[in-house]
Amino acid sequence: MEDTGFRRGSALLRRHQEDRTRPAAFSLLGREWELLDDVFSPTYTPITELLSSWLPYPQDGSFLEVGSGAGVTAVTAALSGCRAVTALDISPAAVENTRRNVVRHGVADRVRVLHSDLFSVLGPEDRFDVIFWNSNFAEAPAEFVNETDLHHAFFDPGYEAHRRYVAEAPARLAPGGRLFLGFCSIGNAPLLRALCEQAGLTVELVRSERRSPDPDTTLDFQLLELHHR
Ligand SMILES: C[S@@+](CC[C@H](N)C(=O)[O-])C[C@H]1O[C@@H](n2cnc3c(N)ncnc32)[C@H](O)[C@@H]1O
């Protein structure tokens, strides 16, 4: 297990829990966003902004965001030409936060927001031109329990959610559809590659940027595309 990832995830979780100055709203990508307690904050790291800027939103197509958090990427997709956006999250607080930002930005006609563990709530016929997850890439021990909504934003015990994502997402793609993962240098890249291999996928680094979200930490934020072998 990548201990660095678990330590870094724990530090970011603590920051979310202990920051008394955490705002109820923030600006990002030229827009204002509501931020609820217990939801991953796009203000502590640049990852949400980077990935939301890099993604190839399918023009007039369908976009699925797994783990939408405050809803920045899903709303940006809808405002960037997607015809139909599905945003889902395992955290009820994140679902409510995404719904609020969808309404705030006037895209409720083309964004549906669902409470779901990965793809579980989707109908058998649901297919998407692009599927994306800015994942909880800090690997936690298999016996670790994500005891609050917020824990899910950071930790994937035993990388079980990553295993399910790469195994189940391909069947959810429309013909010619593309599968993406937002990842980071603290994630367990060798394990991710092994899980992709088991699922018949290869991993392409589409884009990466090195940033220092705080003075002690330098991280590579990455957009990965997963291809059929
Ligand atoms: C790193 S946060 C990203 C949030 C948001 N997309 C962003 O970029 O600001 C990961 C998100 O994935 C969600 N998540 C974790 N496990 C999940 C699962 N099994 N099914 C659905 N969502 C999940 C978390 O609740 C969290 O909102």
Tab-separated table of C-alpha atoms and ligand atoms in Angstrom:
chain	number	residue	atom	x	y	z
A	1	MET	CA	0.000	0.000	0.000
A	2	GLU	CA	1.173	3.542	-0.779
A	3	ASP	CA	1.635	4.929	2.731
A	4	THR	CA	2.271	8.431	1.306
A	5	GLY	CA	-1.179	8.370	-0.241
A	6	PHE	CA	-2.876	7.377	3.018
A	7	ARG	CA	-0.966	10.020	4.993
A	8	ARG	CA	-1.687	12.729	2.453
A	9	GLY	CA	-5.366	11.711	2.298
A	10	SER	CA	-5.547	11.824	6.104
A	11	ALA	CA	-3.986	15.302	6.174
A	12	LEU	CA	-6.461	16.601	3.604
A	13	LEU	CA	-9.385	15.019	5.474
A	14	ARG	CA	-8.214	16.737	8.701
A	15	ARG	CA	-8.007	20.037	6.872
A	16	HIS	CA	-11.594	19.621	5.696
A	17	GLN	CA	-12.754	18.738	9.230
A	18	GLU	CA	-10.804	21.354	11.174
A	19	ASP	CA	-10.816	24.461	8.969
A	20	ARG	CA	-12.944	26.959	10.901
A	21	THR	CA	-12.687	29.454	8.024
A	22	ARG	CA	-14.059	27.050	5.419
A	23	PRO	CA	-16.299	29.195	3.200
A	24	ALA	CA	-19.905	28.343	2.336
A	25	ALA	CA	-19.209	29.495	-1.208
A	26	PHE	CA	-16.182	29.772	-3.468
A	27	SER	CA	-15.150	31.038	-6.912
A	28	LEU	CA	-13.678	28.707	-9.497
A	29	LEU	CA	-13.413	28.779	-13.284
A	30	GLY	CA	-15.032	32.205	-13.337
A	31	ARG	CA	-18.150	31.081	-11.490
A	32	GLU	CA	-19.515	31.101	-7.921
A	33	TRP	CA	-20.282	27.802	-6.209
A	34	GLU	CA	-22.081	26.809	-3.027
A	35	LEU	CA	-20.125	24.511	-0.686
A	36	LEU	CA	-21.825	22.373	1.975
A	37	ASP	CA	-20.189	20.901	5.062
A	38	ASP	CA	-18.920	17.339	4.630
A	39	VAL	CA	-18.291	17.757	0.892
A	40	PHE	CA	-14.891	17.660	-0.845
A	41	SER	CA	-13.746	21.256	-1.229
A	42	PRO	CA	-12.218	22.266	-4.574
A	43	THR	CA	-10.456	25.124	-2.751
A	44	TYR	CA	-7.731	23.114	-0.983
A	45	THR	CA	-6.169	21.523	-4.048
A	46	PRO	CA	-6.171	22.529	-7.729
A	47	ILE	CA	-7.397	19.135	-8.922
A	48	THR	CA	-11.050	20.011	-9.566
A	49	GLU	CA	-10.108	23.118	-11.526
A	50	LEU	CA	-7.441	21.334	-13.580
A	51	LEU	CA	-9.566	18.307	-14.476
A	52	SER	CA	-12.664	20.390	-15.212
A	53	SER	CA	-10.551	22.478	-17.613
A	54	TRP	CA	-8.874	19.515	-19.322
A	55	LEU	CA	-11.801	17.166	-19.954
A	56	PRO	CA	-13.023	16.762	-23.546
A	57	TYR	CA	-16.730	17.429	-23.007
A	58	PRO	CA	-18.678	15.679	-25.763
A	59	GLN	CA	-20.500	18.356	-27.777
A	60	ASP	CA	-24.201	17.529	-27.818
A	61	GLY	CA	-23.305	14.213	-26.167
A	62	SER	CA	-23.835	12.542	-22.815
A	63	PHE	CA	-21.467	12.878	-19.861
A	64	LEU	CA	-21.423	10.833	-16.658
A	65	GLU	CA	-19.566	12.188	-13.657
A	66	VAL	CA	-19.014	9.646	-10.905
A	67	GLY	CA	-18.393	11.304	-7.526
A	68	SER	CA	-19.562	14.820	-8.391
A	69	GLY	CA	-18.831	16.374	-4.973
A	70	ALA	CA	-19.849	20.050	-5.067
A	71	GLY	CA	-20.808	19.644	-8.733
A	72	VAL	CA	-18.226	21.863	-10.455
A	73	THR	CA	-17.315	19.407	-13.221
A	74	ALA	CA	-20.888	18.287	-13.909
A	75	VAL	CA	-22.141	21.875	-14.185
A	76	THR	CA	-19.129	22.843	-16.327
A	77	ALA	CA	-19.924	19.912	-18.642
A	78	ALA	CA	-23.503	21.137	-19.033
A	79	LEU	CA	-22.313	24.681	-19.724
A	80	SER	CA	-19.695	23.415	-22.188
A	81	GLY	CA	-22.050	21.837	-24.706
A	82	CYS	CA	-23.077	18.452	-23.266
A	83	ARG	CA	-26.702	17.594	-24.048
A	84	ALA	CA	-27.237	15.319	-21.046
A	85	VAL	CA	-25.197	15.117	-17.859
A	86	THR	CA	-25.589	12.550	-15.102
A	87	ALA	CA	-23.868	13.370	-11.815
A	88	LEU	CA	-23.789	10.808	-9.046
A	89	ASP	CA	-22.175	10.452	-5.649
A	90	ILE	CA	-22.161	7.972	-2.789
A	91	SER	CA	-22.370	10.879	-0.330
A	92	PRO	CA	-25.859	12.346	0.273
A	93	ALA	CA	-24.236	15.678	1.195
A	94	ALA	CA	-22.433	15.768	-2.164
A	95	VAL	CA	-25.657	14.905	-4.008
A	96	GLU	CA	-27.420	17.829	-2.305
A	97	ASN	CA	-24.447	20.128	-3.010
A	98	THR	CA	-24.378	19.200	-6.699
A	99	ARG	CA	-28.167	19.721	-6.953
A	100	ARG	CA	-27.833	23.214	-5.488
A	101	ASN	CA	-25.087	24.229	-7.911
A	102	VAL	CA	-27.007	22.728	-10.843
A	103	VAL	CA	-29.977	24.946	-9.958
A	104	ARG	CA	-27.760	27.944	-9.253
A	105	HIS	CA	-26.269	27.745	-12.749
A	106	GLY	CA	-29.584	27.093	-14.521
A	107	VAL	CA	-28.740	23.665	-15.976
A	108	ALA	CA	-31.345	21.513	-14.204
A	109	ASP	CA	-32.968	20.838	-17.593
A	110	ARG	CA	-29.941	18.787	-18.679
A	111	VAL	CA	-28.281	17.545	-15.475
A	112	ARG	CA	-29.731	14.751	-13.352
A	113	VAL	CA	-28.172	14.203	-9.933
A	114	LEU	CA	-28.358	10.776	-8.307
A	115	HIS	CA	-27.330	9.117	-5.074
A	116	SER	CA	-25.387	6.032	-6.091
A	117	ASP	CA	-22.508	3.737	-5.267
A	118	LEU	CA	-20.663	3.937	-8.613
A	119	PHE	CA	-23.068	2.729	-11.330
A	120	SER	CA	-25.550	0.917	-9.068
A	121	VAL	CA	-28.495	3.303	-9.523
A	122	LEU	CA	-28.252	3.439	-13.336
A	123	GLY	CA	-30.714	1.602	-15.545
A	124	PRO	CA	-29.472	-1.229	-17.770
A	125	GLU	CA	-29.929	0.975	-20.855
A	126	ASP	CA	-27.907	3.976	-19.584
A	127	ARG	CA	-24.870	4.635	-21.847
A	128	PHE	CA	-22.552	7.653	-22.005
A	129	ASP	CA	-20.178	9.272	-24.502
A	130	VAL	CA	-17.773	10.210	-21.700
A	131	ILE	CA	-17.467	8.714	-18.214
A	132	PHE	CA	-15.236	10.414	-15.652
A	133	TRP	CA	-14.322	10.111	-11.966
A	134	ASN	CA	-11.994	12.363	-9.998
A	135	SER	CA	-11.445	9.460	-7.668
A	136	ASN	CA	-10.619	8.855	-4.011
A	137	PHE	CA	-7.128	7.761	-5.068
A	138	ALA	CA	-5.568	7.514	-1.580
A	139	GLU	CA	-5.349	3.768	-0.966
A	140	ALA	CA	-6.440	2.730	2.536
A	141	PRO	CA	-5.990	-0.717	4.085
A	142	ALA	CA	-8.689	-3.173	2.989
A	143	GLU	CA	-10.164	-3.265	6.521
A	144	PHE	CA	-10.370	0.552	6.768
A	145	VAL	CA	-13.961	1.854	7.013
A	146	ASN	CA	-15.058	5.121	5.392
A	147	GLU	CA	-17.075	6.151	8.418
A	148	THR	CA	-18.361	9.553	7.219
A	149	ASP	CA	-19.512	11.000	3.892
A	150	LEU	CA	-16.291	12.963	3.714
A	151	HIS	CA	-14.061	9.905	4.108
A	152	HIS	CA	-15.329	8.610	0.754
A	153	ALA	CA	-13.812	11.633	-0.965
A	154	PHE	CA	-10.283	10.559	-0.031
A	155	PHE	CA	-9.916	6.877	0.763
A	156	ASP	CA	-10.548	3.744	-1.248
A	157	PRO	CA	-10.049	0.752	1.117
A	158	GLY	CA	-8.190	-1.998	-0.751
A	159	TYR	CA	-8.778	-0.054	-4.028
A	160	GLU	CA	-12.068	-1.925	-4.280
A	161	ALA	CA	-13.940	1.073	-5.752
A	162	HIS	CA	-11.195	1.525	-8.358
A	163	ARG	CA	-11.426	-2.174	-9.198
A	164	ARG	CA	-15.186	-1.879	-9.697
A	165	TYR	CA	-14.875	1.378	-11.685
A	166	VAL	CA	-12.503	-0.057	-14.277
A	167	ALA	CA	-14.402	-3.367	-14.418
A	168	GLU	CA	-17.898	-1.854	-14.767
A	169	ALA	CA	-17.442	1.432	-16.639
A	170	PRO	CA	-16.631	0.015	-20.102
A	171	ALA	CA	-20.090	-1.600	-20.348
A	172	ARG	CA	-21.603	1.838	-19.655
A	173	LEU	CA	-19.953	3.506	-22.658
A	174	ALA	CA	-21.896	4.324	-25.807
A	175	PRO	CA	-20.245	3.192	-29.065
A	176	GLY	CA	-17.052	5.263	-29.449
A	177	GLY	CA	-17.369	6.437	-25.835
A	178	ARG	CA	-14.337	7.446	-23.761
A	179	LEU	CA	-13.423	6.564	-20.176
A	180	PHE	CA	-11.400	8.882	-17.917
A	181	LEU	CA	-10.010	8.927	-14.401
A	182	GLY	CA	-8.709	11.918	-12.448
A	183	PHE	CA	-5.676	10.672	-10.533
A	184	CYS	CA	-2.628	11.918	-8.652
A	185	SER	CA	0.940	10.944	-7.866
A	186	ILE	CA	-0.068	9.855	-4.342
A	187	GLY	CA	-2.396	7.210	-5.837
A	188	ASN	CA	-1.259	3.608	-6.228
A	189	ALA	CA	-0.408	3.706	-9.947
A	190	PRO	CA	0.979	0.134	-10.180
A	191	LEU	CA	-2.175	-1.279	-8.564
A	192	LEU	CA	-4.378	0.824	-10.828
A	193	ARG	CA	-2.494	-0.488	-13.882
A	194	ALA	CA	-2.903	-4.078	-12.644
A	195	LEU	CA	-6.650	-3.585	-12.095
A	196	CYS	CA	-6.953	-2.070	-15.581
A	197	GLU	CA	-5.078	-4.997	-17.073
A	198	GLN	CA	-7.486	-7.438	-15.390
A	199	ALA	CA	-10.334	-5.438	-16.928
A	200	GLY	CA	-8.725	-5.485	-20.405
A	201	LEU	CA	-7.793	-1.795	-20.297
A	202	THR	CA	-4.600	0.193	-20.794
A	203	VAL	CA	-3.796	3.496	-19.102
A	204	GLU	CA	-2.827	6.630	-21.060
A	205	LEU	CA	-1.619	9.780	-19.337
A	206	VAL	CA	-3.527	12.496	-21.200
A	207	ARG	CA	-2.331	15.464	-19.194
A	208	SER	CA	-0.463	16.146	-15.979
A	209	GLU	CA	0.534	19.208	-14.012
A	210	ARG	CA	2.860	19.510	-11.031
A	211	ARG	CA	1.604	21.792	-8.281
A	212	SER	CA	2.368	22.509	-4.609
A	213	PRO	CA	-1.005	22.842	-2.858
A	214	ASP	CA	0.901	23.625	0.340
A	215	PRO	CA	4.590	24.429	1.013
A	216	ASP	CA	5.442	20.857	2.127
A	217	THR	CA	3.808	18.997	-0.728
A	218	THR	CA	4.394	18.707	-4.455
A	219	LEU	CA	1.971	16.549	-6.390
A	220	ASP	CA	1.322	15.599	-10.004
A	221	PHE	CA	-2.351	15.959	-10.862
A	222	GLN	CA	-3.263	13.696	-13.754
A	223	LEU	CA	-6.013	13.058	-16.258
A	224	LEU	CA	-5.871	9.412	-17.368
A	225	GLU	CA	-7.754	7.833	-20.250
A	226	LEU	CA	-8.487	4.115	-20.021
A	227	HIS	CA	-8.566	2.335	-23.403
A	228	HIS	CA	-9.705	-1.115	-24.447
A	229	ARG	CA	-6.682	-3.291	-25.228
B	1	LIG	C1	-11.884	13.552	-4.826
B	1	LIG	S1	-13.614	13.770	-4.593
B	1	LIG	C2	-14.014	14.659	-6.094
B	1	LIG	C3	-15.252	15.527	-5.974
B	1	LIG	C4	-15.534	16.401	-7.208
B	1	LIG	N1	-15.721	15.598	-8.395
B	1	LIG	C5	-14.422	17.379	-7.423
B	1	LIG	O1	-13.602	17.171	-8.321
B	1	LIG	O2	-14.366	18.376	-6.690
B	1	LIG	C6	-14.239	12.129	-4.920
B	1	LIG	C7	-15.768	12.023	-4.905
B	1	LIG	O3	-16.119	10.655	-5.209
B	1	LIG	C8	-17.178	10.263	-4.338
B	1	LIG	N2	-17.176	8.792	-4.230
B	1	LIG	C9	-16.312	8.005	-3.547
B	1	LIG	N3	-16.643	6.713	-3.675
B	1	LIG	C10	-17.741	6.665	-4.470
B	1	LIG	C11	-18.577	5.612	-4.955
B	1	LIG	N4	-18.316	4.343	-4.655
B	1	LIG	N5	-19.636	5.922	-5.735
B	1	LIG	C12	-19.913	7.234	-6.033
B	1	LIG	N6	-19.163	8.271	-5.586
B	1	LIG	C13	-18.089	8.001	-4.823
B	1	LIG	C14	-16.880	10.980	-3.035
B	1	LIG	O4	-18.018	11.069	-2.193
B	1	LIG	C15	-16.383	12.345	-3.560
B	1	LIG	O5	-17.434	13.267	-3.709
